[in-house]
Every structure is written in structure tokens, then in C-alpha cells.
Amino acid sequence: MRMSLRACMWAPARLCRSKPMASSAHSIKAVAPATARPSTGTLRRRSPRMRSAFPYLLVAPAVLYLLAITLYPGIFAIYQSLFVVRFVKWTWAGLDNYERILQDAEFWAALWNTIIVGGLSLGLQTVIALALAYFAYRDPLIRGWRIIYLMPMLFMPSAVAFMWKLAFNDGRVISDLLMTIGLTHGNVDWLASVWLARLTLIVADVWQWTPFLFIIFVAALQGQDQEIEEAARLDGASWPAIFWNISLPMMRPVIVVAVTLRGIDITTMFTNVYIMTQGSPGGATETMSFFIYRQGFRMFNFGYASAASVLMLAMTILIAQTLVKRAFRSGRS
Amino acid sequence: MASVRRDRSERLWLRYLILGSWAIVCLAPMLWFLTIGFRPRTEIIVPHPIYWPSWSLDAWRLLVSDWPIASYLRNSVVAVAGSVVIDLVLAIPAAYALSRYEFRGREDIGFYILSTRMMAPAIVAVPIFFLFKNIGLLDTVWALMLVYAAINLSLVTWIIRSYMLDIPKELEDAARTDGAGDLTILREIIIPACLPGIITAAVIAAIFAINEFLFTLLIASTSKAYTMSVALANFTGGSDGIIYNAIALVSFLAFVPILIVVILIQKHLSRGLTMGAVKG
């Protein structure tokens, strides 16, 4: 992965005013040649204290805004999780909610479903996106492929969920197609079986989000040094060997970042569950997000829902601190 | 050289088989769903699917007569545009500091901002619901605007930061020796030079905001604050069942402008989607 400093080169002229910028920069340079000061941003004509506070002042609004919308809810959730909440009446419950939740089969099922549905979709879309990217990136029609493959991602997720709900369940289109090619006899009830219901969620997610990984993988492949591959090819290496031994290792940091980001989004899966399955059959497709939503906004067990939120938050922080931090460190270098 | 050529032609059919198949996988459901938008309701939920319908504009008539599409569209636009403005105002100075200054805790602050992207909406859904309930913003576009801004702030900051890191330091240094202050440099040099990054960030943030579902579902409890995304789900209510043809039509109406804008920023998409970690 070569990440060169080409920022303004790829800007389309319409969007980027870099041309006039560059020329004005040159004129500045011409007046004062670059014998300039060291490049750590220093503030002129201001006191040293002001100077060291300046960057903090710049980040403060953003950080405060995010704290308000993450730290406050976090503390609120922890506090609320210690109560049994019935409408406006809060009754102190200590750690009862946590004790109950850790013995709640539905909670563990939701965690397991999130992992299994998310894991399978993530694996599937990673493999598909890699294969597509590898075949597409040198193709003369790459621009066309990219736009076609991009389309599912630009559809409103709620509309995509309805589309697959209609295709699988209400409109019986998938069953009909499967019957036509002789794979099934009669109509398939996709919500009747645990794995079929999960399959519908996986199909919807893979269809919509494979493009996310595809776009990133293509960019990574295009940015790679072509000479190594070309040399290997001249040496007579077959393309699977080139892919496994050269392209894939070179793409590793990009794959890690992209899959991590996609993985984070998959674990929050809600819209498709809400619209397509509502967790059925028997909770087999209920994800963590849907569990929290159902406990809070269907059953009004807000304290219980908050306890689940706190547990999910703890898992998120754990994952963020280990996986994501590393992914972004390596991705940047 | 001959072997190279043979190797290429041998896998060319495989290449187009694979690429073409996935193109069909992408397009076929969309084209079929488009026909849903132009068929009468009697031809949607049927024992045997109809692939070539008797065309009708029923869905369109329903949209313009029964369904306050204008107000949902306005809610979407106000909430999304407002949230993007908030994001840019907060993110540009933050990105400037994170990309241009050495200060204690810079890495940690940067990572904290990034980490808010990982928080599942469901985790904060209950507290956010109570927060807006207590300050009386429930069921308003203002609440949606604030929430969308929060969801995308990390993304916008990191994308812009990545583009700012690419601007050569010499540009700034030259201006600085000319006597320009830090804010002048930000306004006159940094922002114009990373404009593609700012536009990319704004577009991606806008798309995520338009698509946002869970918070909108909780905050917008009546049609007063419904956005397109949640108003779609509202078609499920009532005795009519799900009005699929209207849903299909609306989703394509929303899809076309998004597609056009994304094609315009295509080159920057991979960088934007990875929050700057992967440069195209």
C-alpha cells in the first residue's frame, strides 16, 4: 500500500480550487523563500500560555459536543441501570438488573445472533469484495463496474430492507425463482426456520454493503506498486499465486481498516431486523441493538435496557481499545 | 511475452463472468423493485409473482395526495443540512489542531473522537431519548439535527484531518513569515487546499444522516418530525398493510440525487469511507 501525498492531484478541477491556490502559494513563496520558521504551528504575537492553549481551544468544541452526546448518555445509562423503571417511577434495584440479564437467555441469544449473523455477512462480503476488486481494478471498464457496484450502498437502508422483505416473504419472488431452477418445491417460508431467517438478513446486508469494501479494496489495489506483480508474472507465476503471495499481503493494512469499520457497523445491525424479521422466529434473528430497543421501547423496561446498553458499551470499549486502535495505527503508516 | 498474453486471455472470460454476475446481482433486484414502484397494489402481494406488471401510477398518486411527502422531504433536508453545517463548524478547527499542532494528549483526543464512531446507536438510544424528552425537543427536527451531527462528527473530523495532513507545511510557513496569523492561515490556505476533503466529508455525512433510522424512529414519534427514512417504515401501519409501490417509488426518488452527487466525488470515496486511513 503506497500512500503518497497526492491530495490535490486527484481532486477534480470542479471541486478543488487547488490550482489558483497553488499559484498564490507560489507568489507567497517568491516573496519569502522557505527559509522559514520551524513548522510546528506556532502562534505569533501571542503569549506562550495562549500559544499552548490554542490547539486545545480548537478541538474543545468538537470534544465537548461529543462528550455531551456520549459521556452524558453513558453516565445516565449506568445510573438508570441501577433502577427498575416503570414509567415515571424509579425504584432502586442495585445490581439486580445485571444479575437478571446475565441469566437471561434472550440476552445471550441476542449476543450470539449478532456475532453469527454479523460474522457470516462480514466474511462473505469481504471474500466477494476482494474477488471483485482483484478482477476489476485493472479492467478498462473499471469506472463502469464501480458505479454499478456502488448503487446498492446508496439506497436508503430502510428501503433495502423493504425490498428484501418483499422479495423473500411478501412477494415470494425468491421462492419462485428457486422453484424455476428446481431448487425447491413449493413456497419457502423464510421466517419459519432459524437459519433461513438469518440467511435473509445476511443476504440483505451482503447485497447492500459489499460495495463499501469493494470501493476501498479497488483503491488499495490501484495504489499498489504494479512492478512487483508484473515481475512475478514475467517469471511465470500463476495469477492465484500472485494474488495470494503478493497482492493480498500488500493489501493487508487496508483490509484490516476496512473490515474493522464494516465490522463495527455490522454489530449495530438494527434496521433490517426491525423491518424484515422483528427478531423472529423465536428470537433467532434478534440482534443486540434490537434487544435493547425491544426491552426499552416495546416493554418499557428502561432500567433493564440500560443495563444491556452498559454491557454493550463495555464490549465496544474493549474492542475499540484493542482492535480499532491498532487497525488505524497501521493504516496510517 | 507470449505466455503473458496467453495467461491473460485465459482468465479474461473468468473475469467477465465474475464481474458480470455481480453486476446482475446488484442491478436485478433494483430493476425489479423499480417495477414495483409503477404497478398497481393488486399486483404486488400475489400467490405467484408477476414480473411484467400492468404499469400504473397509483403509487405516485398516493404520494402526492395522501402522503405529506413535501413535509417529510423538508424535515430530511433541514435536519441533514443543519447537521452537516454543525459538523463542519466543529470539525474544521478540530482537524486543524489535530493535523497541525503538537500538543499533549493529541493522539488520545484524536482517538476519542474516532471511537465515538464505534458506539452503537442502541447503546445511547435510551439516554438520548430521555435527554430530548427532558429538554422538550422530542419529536422535532432540531433533535434530529443534533443527533445526526453527533453521529457524523468523528467521521467528518477524521476525513478532513487526513486531507490537512497532506498539505505541505511549506505553504503555511511561507504565509507565516509573511505575517499571517493562525486563523488567517486556516481560512486562506488550509481550508481552500483541503476543499475536496471537506466536500467528501460533507457528502458522506449527509448520506449517513439521510439513512439514519434508529434515532429517527425514537425521536420522531409523530409525522411532525418524520424524515423520508422513517416515513417509509410508517407505510407499514394501518389496515392497508405495507404499501410497497409507494416505498419503492420514494426510495428511487431519494436514490437518484444521491447517486449523482456520489459519482461527482467518486475519486475520494474510498478515502472518505475509511475516514482517511486509505488514500485512493
Coordinates of C-alpha atoms in Angstrom, one line a residue:
Chain A
M1 CA 0.0 0.0 0.0
R2 CA 1.6 3.2 -1.1
M3 CA 0.1 6.3 0.3
S4 CA 1.6 9.2 -1.4
L5 CA 0.9 12.8 -0.9
R6 CA -1.3 13.4 -3.9
A7 CA -4.2 15.2 -2.3
C8 CA -4.8 17.9 -4.8
M9 CA -3.8 15.8 -7.8
W10 CA -6.8 13.7 -7.5
A11 CA -9.2 16.5 -6.9
P12 CA -11.4 17.0 -9.9
A13 CA -11.0 20.6 -11.1
R14 CA -14.6 21.3 -10.4
L15 CA -14.3 20.6 -6.8
C16 CA -10.8 21.7 -6.0
R17 CA -9.6 25.2 -6.1
S18 CA -6.1 23.9 -5.7
K19 CA -4.9 25.4 -8.9
P20 CA -5.4 29.1 -8.1
M21 CA -4.3 28.2 -4.6
A22 CA -1.0 26.7 -5.7
S23 CA -0.2 29.7 -7.7
S24 CA -1.0 32.1 -4.9
A25 CA 1.1 30.0 -2.7
H26 CA 4.0 30.3 -5.1
S27 CA 3.7 34.0 -5.1
I28 CA 3.9 34.0 -1.3
K29 CA 6.9 31.8 -1.6
A30 CA 8.5 34.1 -4.1
V31 CA 8.3 36.9 -1.6
A32 CA 9.6 34.9 1.3
P33 CA 11.7 31.9 0.3
A34 CA 11.3 28.9 2.5
T35 CA 14.0 29.8 5.0
A36 CA 11.0 30.0 7.3
R37 CA 10.4 29.1 10.9
P38 CA 10.2 25.5 12.1
S39 CA 6.9 24.1 11.0
T40 CA 5.3 23.2 14.4
G41 CA 2.3 25.5 14.4
T42 CA 3.5 28.5 16.4
L43 CA 1.4 31.5 17.2
R44 CA 3.0 34.8 16.6
R45 CA 2.4 37.9 18.7
R46 CA 0.7 35.9 21.5
S47 CA 1.7 34.9 25.0
P48 CA 3.3 31.5 25.5
R49 CA 0.4 30.4 27.6
M50 CA -2.1 31.4 24.9
R51 CA 0.1 29.7 22.4
S52 CA 0.0 26.3 24.2
A53 CA -3.8 26.6 24.9
F54 CA -4.6 27.4 21.3
P55 CA -4.9 23.8 19.9
Y56 CA -7.0 22.9 22.9
L57 CA -9.3 25.7 22.1
L58 CA -9.6 24.5 18.5
V59 CA -10.6 20.9 19.5
A60 CA -12.6 21.9 22.5
P61 CA -16.0 22.5 20.8
A62 CA -15.9 19.2 19.0
V63 CA -14.8 17.2 22.0
L64 CA -17.4 18.9 24.3
Y65 CA -20.1 18.2 21.8
L66 CA -19.1 14.5 21.6
L67 CA -18.8 14.3 25.4
A68 CA -22.3 15.6 25.7
I69 CA -23.6 13.0 23.4
T70 CA -21.5 10.1 24.6
L71 CA -20.4 10.7 28.2
Y72 CA -23.7 12.0 29.4
P73 CA -25.7 9.1 28.0
G74 CA -23.1 6.7 29.3
I75 CA -23.4 8.0 32.8
F76 CA -27.2 8.2 32.5
A77 CA -27.3 4.6 31.3
I78 CA -25.1 3.4 34.2
Y79 CA -27.3 5.3 36.7
Q80 CA -30.6 4.1 35.2
S81 CA -29.4 0.5 35.0
L82 CA -29.4 0.5 38.8
F83 CA -33.1 1.1 38.9
V84 CA -36.3 -0.7 37.9
V85 CA -38.1 1.9 35.9
R86 CA -41.8 1.8 35.5
F87 CA -43.0 4.8 33.5
V88 CA -42.1 7.7 35.8
K89 CA -41.4 5.6 38.9
W90 CA -37.8 4.7 39.5
T91 CA -37.2 2.0 42.2
W92 CA -33.7 1.4 43.4
A93 CA -32.6 -2.1 42.4
G94 CA -28.8 -2.1 42.9
L95 CA -27.2 -4.6 40.6
D96 CA -30.4 -6.7 40.2
N97 CA -30.7 -5.7 36.5
Y98 CA -27.3 -7.0 35.8
E99 CA -27.9 -10.2 37.8
R100 CA -31.0 -10.9 35.8
I101 CA -29.6 -10.0 32.5
L102 CA -26.6 -12.3 32.8
Q103 CA -29.1 -15.2 33.4
D104 CA -31.4 -14.0 30.6
A105 CA -31.3 -16.5 27.7
E106 CA -32.6 -13.8 25.4
F107 CA -29.7 -11.6 26.1
W108 CA -27.1 -14.3 25.3
A109 CA -29.1 -15.3 22.3
A110 CA -29.0 -11.7 21.0
L111 CA -25.3 -11.5 21.6
W112 CA -24.8 -14.8 19.8
N113 CA -27.1 -13.8 16.9
T114 CA -25.2 -10.5 16.5
I115 CA -21.9 -12.5 16.3
I116 CA -23.1 -15.2 14.0
V117 CA -25.1 -13.1 11.6
G118 CA -22.6 -10.3 11.6
G119 CA -19.6 -12.7 11.3
L120 CA -21.1 -14.6 8.4
S121 CA -22.1 -11.5 6.5
L122 CA -18.7 -9.8 7.1
G123 CA -16.8 -12.9 6.0
L124 CA -18.9 -13.3 2.9
Q125 CA -18.8 -9.7 1.8
T126 CA -15.0 -9.5 2.4
V127 CA -14.4 -12.5 0.2
I128 CA -16.8 -11.2 -2.5
A129 CA -15.3 -7.7 -2.4
L130 CA -11.8 -9.0 -2.6
A131 CA -12.5 -11.2 -5.6
L132 CA -14.4 -8.5 -7.4
A133 CA -11.7 -5.9 -6.7
Y134 CA -9.0 -8.2 -7.9
F135 CA -10.7 -8.8 -11.2
A136 CA -12.0 -5.3 -11.7
Y137 CA -9.1 -3.0 -10.8
R138 CA -7.1 -3.3 -14.0
D139 CA -10.2 -3.7 -16.2
P140 CA -10.7 -1.0 -18.8
L141 CA -14.3 -0.7 -17.7
I142 CA -13.4 -0.2 -14.0
R143 CA -15.3 3.1 -13.8
G144 CA -18.5 1.5 -15.0
W145 CA -18.1 -1.5 -12.7
R146 CA -17.5 0.8 -9.8
I147 CA -20.7 2.8 -10.4
I148 CA -22.8 -0.3 -10.8
Y149 CA -21.4 -2.0 -7.7
L150 CA -21.8 1.2 -5.7
M151 CA -25.5 1.5 -6.3
P152 CA -26.9 -0.8 -3.5
M153 CA -24.9 1.2 -0.9
L154 CA -26.6 4.4 -1.9
F155 CA -30.1 3.0 -1.4
M156 CA -31.8 4.0 1.8
P157 CA -31.3 1.1 4.2
S158 CA -34.9 1.1 5.2
A159 CA -35.9 0.8 1.6
V160 CA -33.4 -2.0 1.0
A161 CA -34.9 -3.8 4.0
F162 CA -38.4 -3.5 2.5
M163 CA -37.1 -4.6 -0.9
W164 CA -35.8 -7.9 0.6
K165 CA -38.8 -8.3 2.8
L166 CA -40.9 -8.2 -0.4
A167 CA -38.6 -10.4 -2.3
F168 CA -38.3 -13.1 0.3
N169 CA -41.6 -13.1 2.2
D170 CA -44.5 -11.0 1.0
G171 CA -43.8 -11.2 -2.8
R172 CA -42.4 -14.8 -2.8
V173 CA -40.1 -13.8 -5.6
I174 CA -37.0 -15.7 -4.3
S175 CA -39.1 -18.8 -3.7
D176 CA -40.5 -18.5 -7.2
L177 CA -37.0 -18.2 -8.8
L178 CA -35.7 -21.1 -6.7
M179 CA -38.6 -23.2 -7.9
T180 CA -37.9 -22.2 -11.5
I181 CA -34.4 -23.5 -11.3
G182 CA -35.7 -26.6 -9.5
L183 CA -34.0 -26.0 -6.1
T184 CA -37.2 -26.1 -4.1
H185 CA -40.7 -27.4 -4.5
G186 CA -43.4 -25.1 -3.2
N187 CA -43.2 -21.9 -1.4
V188 CA -40.4 -21.4 1.2
D189 CA -41.4 -19.7 4.5
W190 CA -38.3 -17.8 5.2
L191 CA -39.4 -16.8 8.7
A192 CA -40.2 -20.3 9.8
S193 CA -36.6 -21.6 10.2
V194 CA -33.8 -20.1 12.3
W195 CA -31.2 -20.4 9.6
L196 CA -33.4 -19.3 6.7
A197 CA -34.4 -16.2 8.6
R198 CA -30.8 -15.4 9.4
L199 CA -29.9 -16.0 5.7
T200 CA -32.4 -13.3 4.7
L201 CA -30.6 -10.8 7.0
I202 CA -27.2 -11.9 5.6
V203 CA -28.3 -11.6 2.0
A204 CA -29.7 -8.1 2.6
D205 CA -26.5 -7.0 4.4
V206 CA -24.1 -8.5 1.8
W207 CA -26.1 -7.0 -1.1
Q208 CA -26.0 -3.5 0.4
W209 CA -22.6 -3.4 1.9
T210 CA -20.2 -5.4 -0.3
P211 CA -19.7 -2.2 -2.3
F212 CA -18.2 -0.5 0.8
L213 CA -15.4 -3.0 0.9
F214 CA -15.1 -3.2 -2.9
I215 CA -14.5 0.5 -3.3
I216 CA -11.8 0.5 -0.7
F217 CA -10.1 -2.6 -2.0
V218 CA -10.0 -1.3 -5.5
A219 CA -8.4 1.9 -4.4
A220 CA -5.8 -0.1 -2.5
L221 CA -5.0 -2.3 -5.4
Q222 CA -4.8 0.6 -7.8
G223 CA -2.4 2.4 -5.4
Q224 CA -0.1 -0.7 -5.3
D225 CA 3.3 -0.9 -6.9
Q226 CA 2.5 -2.7 -10.2
E227 CA 6.1 -3.6 -10.9
I228 CA 6.4 -6.4 -8.4
E229 CA 3.3 -8.1 -9.8
E230 CA 4.5 -7.6 -13.3
A231 CA 7.9 -9.1 -12.5
A232 CA 6.2 -12.1 -10.9
R233 CA 4.0 -12.6 -13.9
L234 CA 7.0 -12.5 -16.2
D235 CA 8.6 -15.1 -14.1
G236 CA 5.6 -17.3 -14.9
A237 CA 3.7 -17.1 -11.6
S238 CA 0.1 -18.0 -12.0
W239 CA -2.5 -15.4 -11.0
P240 CA -3.8 -17.2 -7.9
A241 CA -0.2 -17.4 -6.7
I242 CA 0.3 -13.7 -7.4
F243 CA -2.9 -12.9 -5.6
W244 CA -2.0 -14.9 -2.5
N245 CA 1.7 -14.1 -2.3
I246 CA 1.9 -10.5 -3.5
S247 CA -1.4 -8.6 -3.7
L248 CA -3.0 -9.9 -0.6
P249 CA -0.1 -9.3 1.8
M250 CA 0.4 -5.8 0.3
M251 CA -3.3 -5.0 0.9
R252 CA -3.3 -6.3 4.5
P253 CA -3.3 -3.0 6.3
V254 CA -6.2 -1.7 4.1
I255 CA -8.1 -4.9 4.6
V256 CA -7.7 -4.6 8.3
V257 CA -9.0 -1.0 8.4
A258 CA -11.9 -1.6 6.0
V259 CA -13.1 -4.8 7.7
T260 CA -12.8 -3.3 11.1
L261 CA -15.0 -0.3 10.1
R262 CA -17.5 -2.6 8.4
G263 CA -17.4 -5.0 11.4
I264 CA -18.3 -2.1 13.8
D265 CA -21.3 -1.2 11.7
I266 CA -22.5 -4.8 11.4
T267 CA -22.6 -5.2 15.1
T268 CA -25.0 -2.4 15.3
M269 CA -27.4 -4.0 12.9
F270 CA -31.0 -2.8 13.6
T271 CA -32.9 -1.5 10.5
N272 CA -33.0 -4.8 8.7
V273 CA -34.1 -6.7 11.8
Y274 CA -36.8 -4.1 12.6
I275 CA -38.3 -4.2 9.1
M276 CA -37.6 -7.7 7.9
T277 CA -37.8 -10.1 10.8
Q278 CA -38.6 -8.4 14.1
G279 CA -36.4 -11.0 15.7
S280 CA -38.5 -14.0 14.6
P281 CA -38.6 -16.9 14.6
G282 CA -38.4 -17.1 18.4
G283 CA -35.7 -14.5 18.7
A284 CA -33.3 -16.3 16.3
T285 CA -32.6 -13.1 14.4
E286 CA -32.7 -10.6 17.4
T287 CA -29.5 -8.6 17.5
M288 CA -28.1 -6.7 20.5
S289 CA -29.4 -3.4 19.1
F290 CA -32.9 -4.9 18.6
F291 CA -32.8 -6.5 22.1
I292 CA -32.1 -3.1 23.7
Y293 CA -34.8 -1.4 21.6
R294 CA -37.4 -4.1 22.4
Q295 CA -36.6 -4.0 26.2
G296 CA -36.7 -0.2 26.3
F297 CA -39.3 0.9 23.8
R298 CA -41.6 -2.0 23.5
M299 CA -41.6 -3.4 27.0
F300 CA -40.7 -0.2 28.7
N301 CA -38.1 -1.9 30.9
F302 CA -35.8 1.1 30.7
G303 CA -33.6 0.1 33.6
Y304 CA -33.1 -3.3 32.1
A305 CA -32.4 -1.9 28.6
S306 CA -29.8 0.5 30.1
A307 CA -28.1 -2.5 31.8
A308 CA -27.9 -4.1 28.4
S309 CA -26.6 -0.9 26.9
V310 CA -23.9 -0.6 29.6
L311 CA -22.7 -4.2 28.9
M312 CA -22.7 -3.5 25.1
L313 CA -20.8 -0.3 25.8
A314 CA -18.2 -2.2 27.8
M315 CA -17.7 -4.6 24.9
T316 CA -17.4 -1.7 22.5
I317 CA -14.7 0.0 24.5
L318 CA -12.8 -3.3 24.8
I319 CA -12.9 -3.8 21.0
A320 CA -12.2 -0.1 20.3
Q321 CA -9.1 -0.1 22.6
T322 CA -7.6 -3.2 21.1
L323 CA -8.7 -3.9 17.5
V324 CA -9.6 -0.5 16.2
K325 CA -6.7 1.4 17.7
R326 CA -4.3 -1.0 16.1
A327 CA -6.1 -1.0 12.8
F328 CA -5.9 2.7 12.5
R329 CA -2.3 3.0 13.7
S330 CA -1.2 0.5 11.0
G331 CA -3.5 2.0 8.4
R332 CA -1.9 5.4 8.7
S333 CA 1.7 4.5 8.4
Chain B
M1 CA 5.8 -12.4 -23.7
A2 CA 3.6 -15.0 -25.4
S3 CA 3.0 -16.7 -22.2
V4 CA 1.9 -13.5 -20.6
R5 CA -0.7 -12.9 -23.3
R6 CA -2.0 -16.5 -23.1
D7 CA -2.3 -16.2 -19.3
R8 CA -4.3 -13.0 -19.7
S9 CA -6.7 -14.3 -22.3
E10 CA -7.2 -17.5 -20.4
R11 CA -8.7 -15.7 -17.4
L12 CA -10.5 -12.9 -19.3
W13 CA -13.7 -15.0 -19.7
L14 CA -13.5 -15.8 -16.0
R15 CA -13.0 -12.1 -15.1
Y16 CA -16.1 -11.0 -17.1
L17 CA -18.1 -14.0 -15.8
I18 CA -17.5 -12.9 -12.2
L19 CA -17.8 -9.2 -12.8
G20 CA -20.9 -9.6 -14.9
S21 CA -22.6 -11.9 -12.4
W22 CA -22.2 -9.4 -9.6
A23 CA -23.4 -6.6 -11.8
I24 CA -26.6 -8.6 -12.3
V25 CA -26.8 -9.3 -8.6
C26 CA -26.6 -5.6 -8.0
L27 CA -29.0 -4.4 -10.7
A28 CA -31.6 -7.1 -11.0
P29 CA -33.2 -6.5 -7.5
M30 CA -33.1 -2.8 -8.1
L31 CA -34.8 -3.0 -11.5
W32 CA -37.4 -5.4 -10.2
F33 CA -38.0 -3.0 -7.2
L34 CA -38.4 -0.2 -9.7
T35 CA -41.2 -2.1 -11.5
I36 CA -42.8 -2.4 -8.0
G37 CA -43.0 1.4 -7.9
F38 CA -45.0 1.5 -11.1
R39 CA -47.6 -1.2 -10.6
P40 CA -51.0 -1.3 -9.0
R41 CA -51.2 -2.6 -5.5
T42 CA -53.1 -5.7 -6.6
E43 CA -50.1 -7.0 -8.4
I44 CA -47.6 -6.8 -5.6
I45 CA -48.6 -9.3 -2.9
V46 CA -49.9 -12.2 -5.0
P47 CA -49.5 -16.0 -4.8
H48 CA -47.4 -16.1 -8.0
P49 CA -45.1 -13.2 -8.5
I50 CA -45.7 -11.0 -11.6
Y51 CA -42.5 -9.9 -13.3
W52 CA -44.0 -7.8 -16.0
P53 CA -46.8 -5.7 -14.4
S54 CA -49.6 -3.7 -16.0
W55 CA -48.0 -0.3 -15.5
S56 CA -49.7 2.3 -13.3
L57 CA -49.0 5.5 -11.5
D58 CA -51.0 4.5 -8.4
A59 CA -48.1 5.0 -6.1
W60 CA -47.4 8.4 -7.4
R61 CA -51.0 9.5 -7.0
L62 CA -50.9 8.2 -3.4
L63 CA -47.7 10.1 -2.7
V64 CA -49.0 13.4 -3.9
S65 CA -52.5 13.1 -2.5
D66 CA -52.4 11.2 0.8
W67 CA -48.9 11.5 1.9
P68 CA -47.2 14.7 3.1
I69 CA -44.1 14.0 1.1
A70 CA -43.2 17.6 0.9
S71 CA -43.0 18.0 4.7
Y72 CA -41.0 14.7 5.1
L73 CA -38.6 15.9 2.5
R74 CA -38.3 19.3 4.2
N75 CA -37.7 17.6 7.5
S76 CA -35.0 15.4 6.0
V77 CA -33.3 18.4 4.2
V78 CA -33.4 20.7 7.2
A79 CA -32.1 18.1 9.7
V80 CA -29.4 16.7 7.4
A81 CA -28.2 20.1 6.1
G82 CA -28.2 21.6 9.6
S83 CA -26.2 18.6 10.9
V84 CA -23.6 18.9 8.2
V85 CA -23.1 22.6 8.9
I86 CA -22.7 21.9 12.7
D87 CA -20.2 19.1 11.8
L88 CA -18.1 21.3 9.6
V89 CA -18.1 24.2 12.1
L90 CA -16.9 21.9 14.8
A91 CA -14.7 19.6 12.8
I92 CA -12.6 22.0 10.8
P93 CA -10.9 23.7 13.8
A94 CA -10.5 20.3 15.5
A95 CA -9.0 18.7 12.4
Y96 CA -6.7 21.7 12.1
A97 CA -5.5 21.3 15.6
L98 CA -5.1 17.5 15.2
S99 CA -3.1 17.8 12.0
R100 CA -1.0 20.9 12.6
Y101 CA -0.1 21.2 16.2
E102 CA 2.0 19.3 18.6
F103 CA 0.2 19.2 21.9
R104 CA 0.0 16.8 24.9
G105 CA -2.9 14.3 24.5
R106 CA -3.2 14.9 20.8
E107 CA -3.3 11.2 20.0
D108 CA -5.7 10.4 22.7
I109 CA -8.1 13.2 21.8
G110 CA -8.0 12.1 18.2
F111 CA -8.7 8.5 19.1
Y112 CA -11.5 9.6 21.5
I113 CA -13.2 11.4 18.6
L114 CA -12.7 8.4 16.4
S115 CA -14.0 6.0 19.0
T116 CA -17.4 7.7 19.2
R117 CA -18.0 6.3 15.7
M118 CA -17.9 2.8 17.1
M119 CA -20.7 3.4 19.6
A120 CA -23.8 1.5 18.5
P121 CA -26.8 3.9 18.4
A122 CA -28.7 1.4 20.5
I123 CA -26.3 1.9 23.4
V124 CA -27.2 5.6 23.8
A125 CA -30.7 5.3 22.4
V126 CA -32.5 5.2 25.8
P127 CA -30.5 8.1 27.4
I128 CA -30.7 10.2 24.3
F129 CA -34.5 9.6 24.3
F130 CA -34.7 10.8 27.9
L131 CA -32.4 13.7 27.3
F132 CA -34.5 15.1 24.5
K133 CA -37.7 14.3 26.4
N134 CA -36.4 16.4 29.4
I135 CA -35.4 19.4 27.3
G136 CA -38.6 19.2 25.3
L137 CA -37.0 18.6 21.9
L138 CA -38.6 15.2 21.4
D139 CA -40.4 15.0 18.0
T140 CA -38.6 18.0 16.4
V141 CA -36.2 18.3 13.5
W142 CA -33.8 20.1 15.9
A143 CA -33.3 17.0 17.9
L144 CA -32.6 15.0 14.7
M145 CA -30.2 17.7 13.6
L146 CA -28.2 17.5 16.8
V147 CA -28.2 13.7 16.8
Y148 CA -27.1 13.4 13.1
A149 CA -24.3 15.9 13.8
A150 CA -23.1 13.8 16.7
I151 CA -23.2 10.6 14.7
N152 CA -21.0 12.0 11.9
L153 CA -18.7 14.4 13.8
S154 CA -16.0 11.7 14.2
L155 CA -16.1 10.8 10.5
V156 CA -16.0 14.4 9.3
T157 CA -13.2 15.3 11.7
W158 CA -11.0 12.4 10.6
I159 CA -11.6 12.8 6.9
I160 CA -10.7 16.5 7.0
R161 CA -7.7 15.8 9.2
S162 CA -6.4 13.3 6.7
Y163 CA -6.6 15.8 3.9
M164 CA -5.0 18.5 6.0
L165 CA -2.1 16.2 6.8
D166 CA -1.4 16.1 3.1
I167 CA -1.0 19.9 2.7
P168 CA 2.8 20.7 2.5
K169 CA 4.0 22.6 5.5
E170 CA 5.9 25.0 3.3
L171 CA 2.7 26.6 2.2
E172 CA 1.9 27.6 5.8
D173 CA 5.4 28.5 6.7
A174 CA 5.7 30.9 3.8
A175 CA 2.5 32.6 4.8
R176 CA 3.5 32.7 8.4
T177 CA 6.8 34.5 7.6
D178 CA 4.6 36.9 5.6
G179 CA 2.9 37.7 8.9
A180 CA -0.3 35.8 8.6
G181 CA -1.9 34.6 11.9
D182 CA -3.0 31.1 12.5
L183 CA -6.7 31.7 11.8
T184 CA -5.8 33.6 8.6
I185 CA -3.7 30.6 7.5
L186 CA -6.6 28.3 8.3
R187 CA -9.1 30.4 6.4
E188 CA -6.9 31.5 3.4
I189 CA -4.7 28.4 2.9
I190 CA -5.7 25.3 4.7
I191 CA -9.5 25.3 4.0
P192 CA -9.1 26.1 0.3
A193 CA -6.4 23.5 -0.1
C194 CA -8.4 20.7 1.5
L195 CA -11.7 21.7 0.0
P196 CA -12.1 18.3 -1.8
G197 CA -11.7 16.6 1.7
I198 CA -14.3 18.9 3.2
I199 CA -16.8 18.2 0.3
T200 CA -16.2 14.5 0.6
A201 CA -16.8 14.6 4.3
A202 CA -19.9 16.6 3.9
V203 CA -21.4 14.3 1.3
I204 CA -20.6 11.1 3.2
A205 CA -22.0 12.7 6.4
A206 CA -25.1 13.7 4.6
I207 CA -25.7 10.2 3.2
F208 CA -25.3 8.7 6.6
A209 CA -27.7 11.2 8.1
I210 CA -30.3 10.7 5.4
N211 CA -30.1 6.9 6.1
E212 CA -30.2 7.2 9.9
F213 CA -33.0 5.0 11.2
L214 CA -33.0 4.0 14.9
F215 CA -32.7 7.5 16.5
T216 CA -35.1 9.0 14.0
L217 CA -37.6 6.2 14.9
L218 CA -37.3 7.1 18.6
I219 CA -37.2 10.8 18.3
A220 CA -39.7 11.4 15.6
S221 CA -42.8 9.9 17.2
T222 CA -45.4 11.7 15.0
S223 CA -45.4 12.8 11.4
K224 CA -44.3 16.3 12.6
A225 CA -40.6 15.3 12.5
Y226 CA -40.7 12.3 10.2
T227 CA -37.9 12.1 7.7
M228 CA -38.0 10.1 4.5
S229 CA -36.2 7.2 6.0
V230 CA -38.6 6.7 8.9
A231 CA -41.7 7.8 7.0
L232 CA -41.0 4.8 4.7
A233 CA -41.4 2.5 7.7
N234 CA -44.6 4.3 8.6
F235 CA -46.2 2.8 5.5
T236 CA -46.5 -0.4 7.4
G237 CA -49.1 0.9 9.8
G238 CA -52.8 0.7 9.2
S239 CA -55.2 -1.8 7.6
D240 CA -53.6 -1.5 4.2
G241 CA -50.5 -3.4 5.1
I242 CA -47.2 -2.3 3.6
I243 CA -47.7 0.0 0.6
Y244 CA -44.7 -1.4 -1.3
N245 CA -45.2 0.5 -4.5
A246 CA -45.0 3.9 -2.7
I247 CA -42.0 2.7 -0.8
A248 CA -40.2 1.7 -4.0
L249 CA -41.1 5.0 -5.7
V250 CA -39.9 7.1 -2.8
S251 CA -36.7 5.1 -2.5
F252 CA -35.8 5.8 -6.1
L253 CA -36.7 9.4 -5.8
A254 CA -34.1 9.6 -3.0
F255 CA -31.6 7.4 -4.7
V256 CA -31.1 9.4 -7.9
P257 CA -29.8 12.7 -6.4
I258 CA -27.5 10.7 -4.0
L259 CA -26.1 8.7 -7.0
I260 CA -25.3 11.9 -8.9
V261 CA -23.5 13.5 -6.0
V262 CA -21.5 10.4 -5.3
I263 CA -20.4 10.0 -8.9
L264 CA -19.1 13.5 -8.6
I265 CA -16.9 12.7 -5.6
Q266 CA -16.1 9.2 -6.8
K267 CA -12.4 9.5 -6.6
H268 CA -12.5 10.5 -2.9
L269 CA -14.9 7.9 -1.8
S270 CA -12.5 5.2 -0.6
R271 CA -10.6 7.7 1.4
G272 CA -13.8 9.2 2.9
L273 CA -15.3 5.8 3.8
T274 CA -12.2 4.8 5.7
M275 CA -12.1 8.1 7.4
G276 CA -8.8 8.9 5.7
A277 CA -7.0 5.8 6.6
V278 CA -6.8 4.6 3.0
K279 CA -5.7 7.0 0.3
G280 CA -7.1 6.3 -3.1

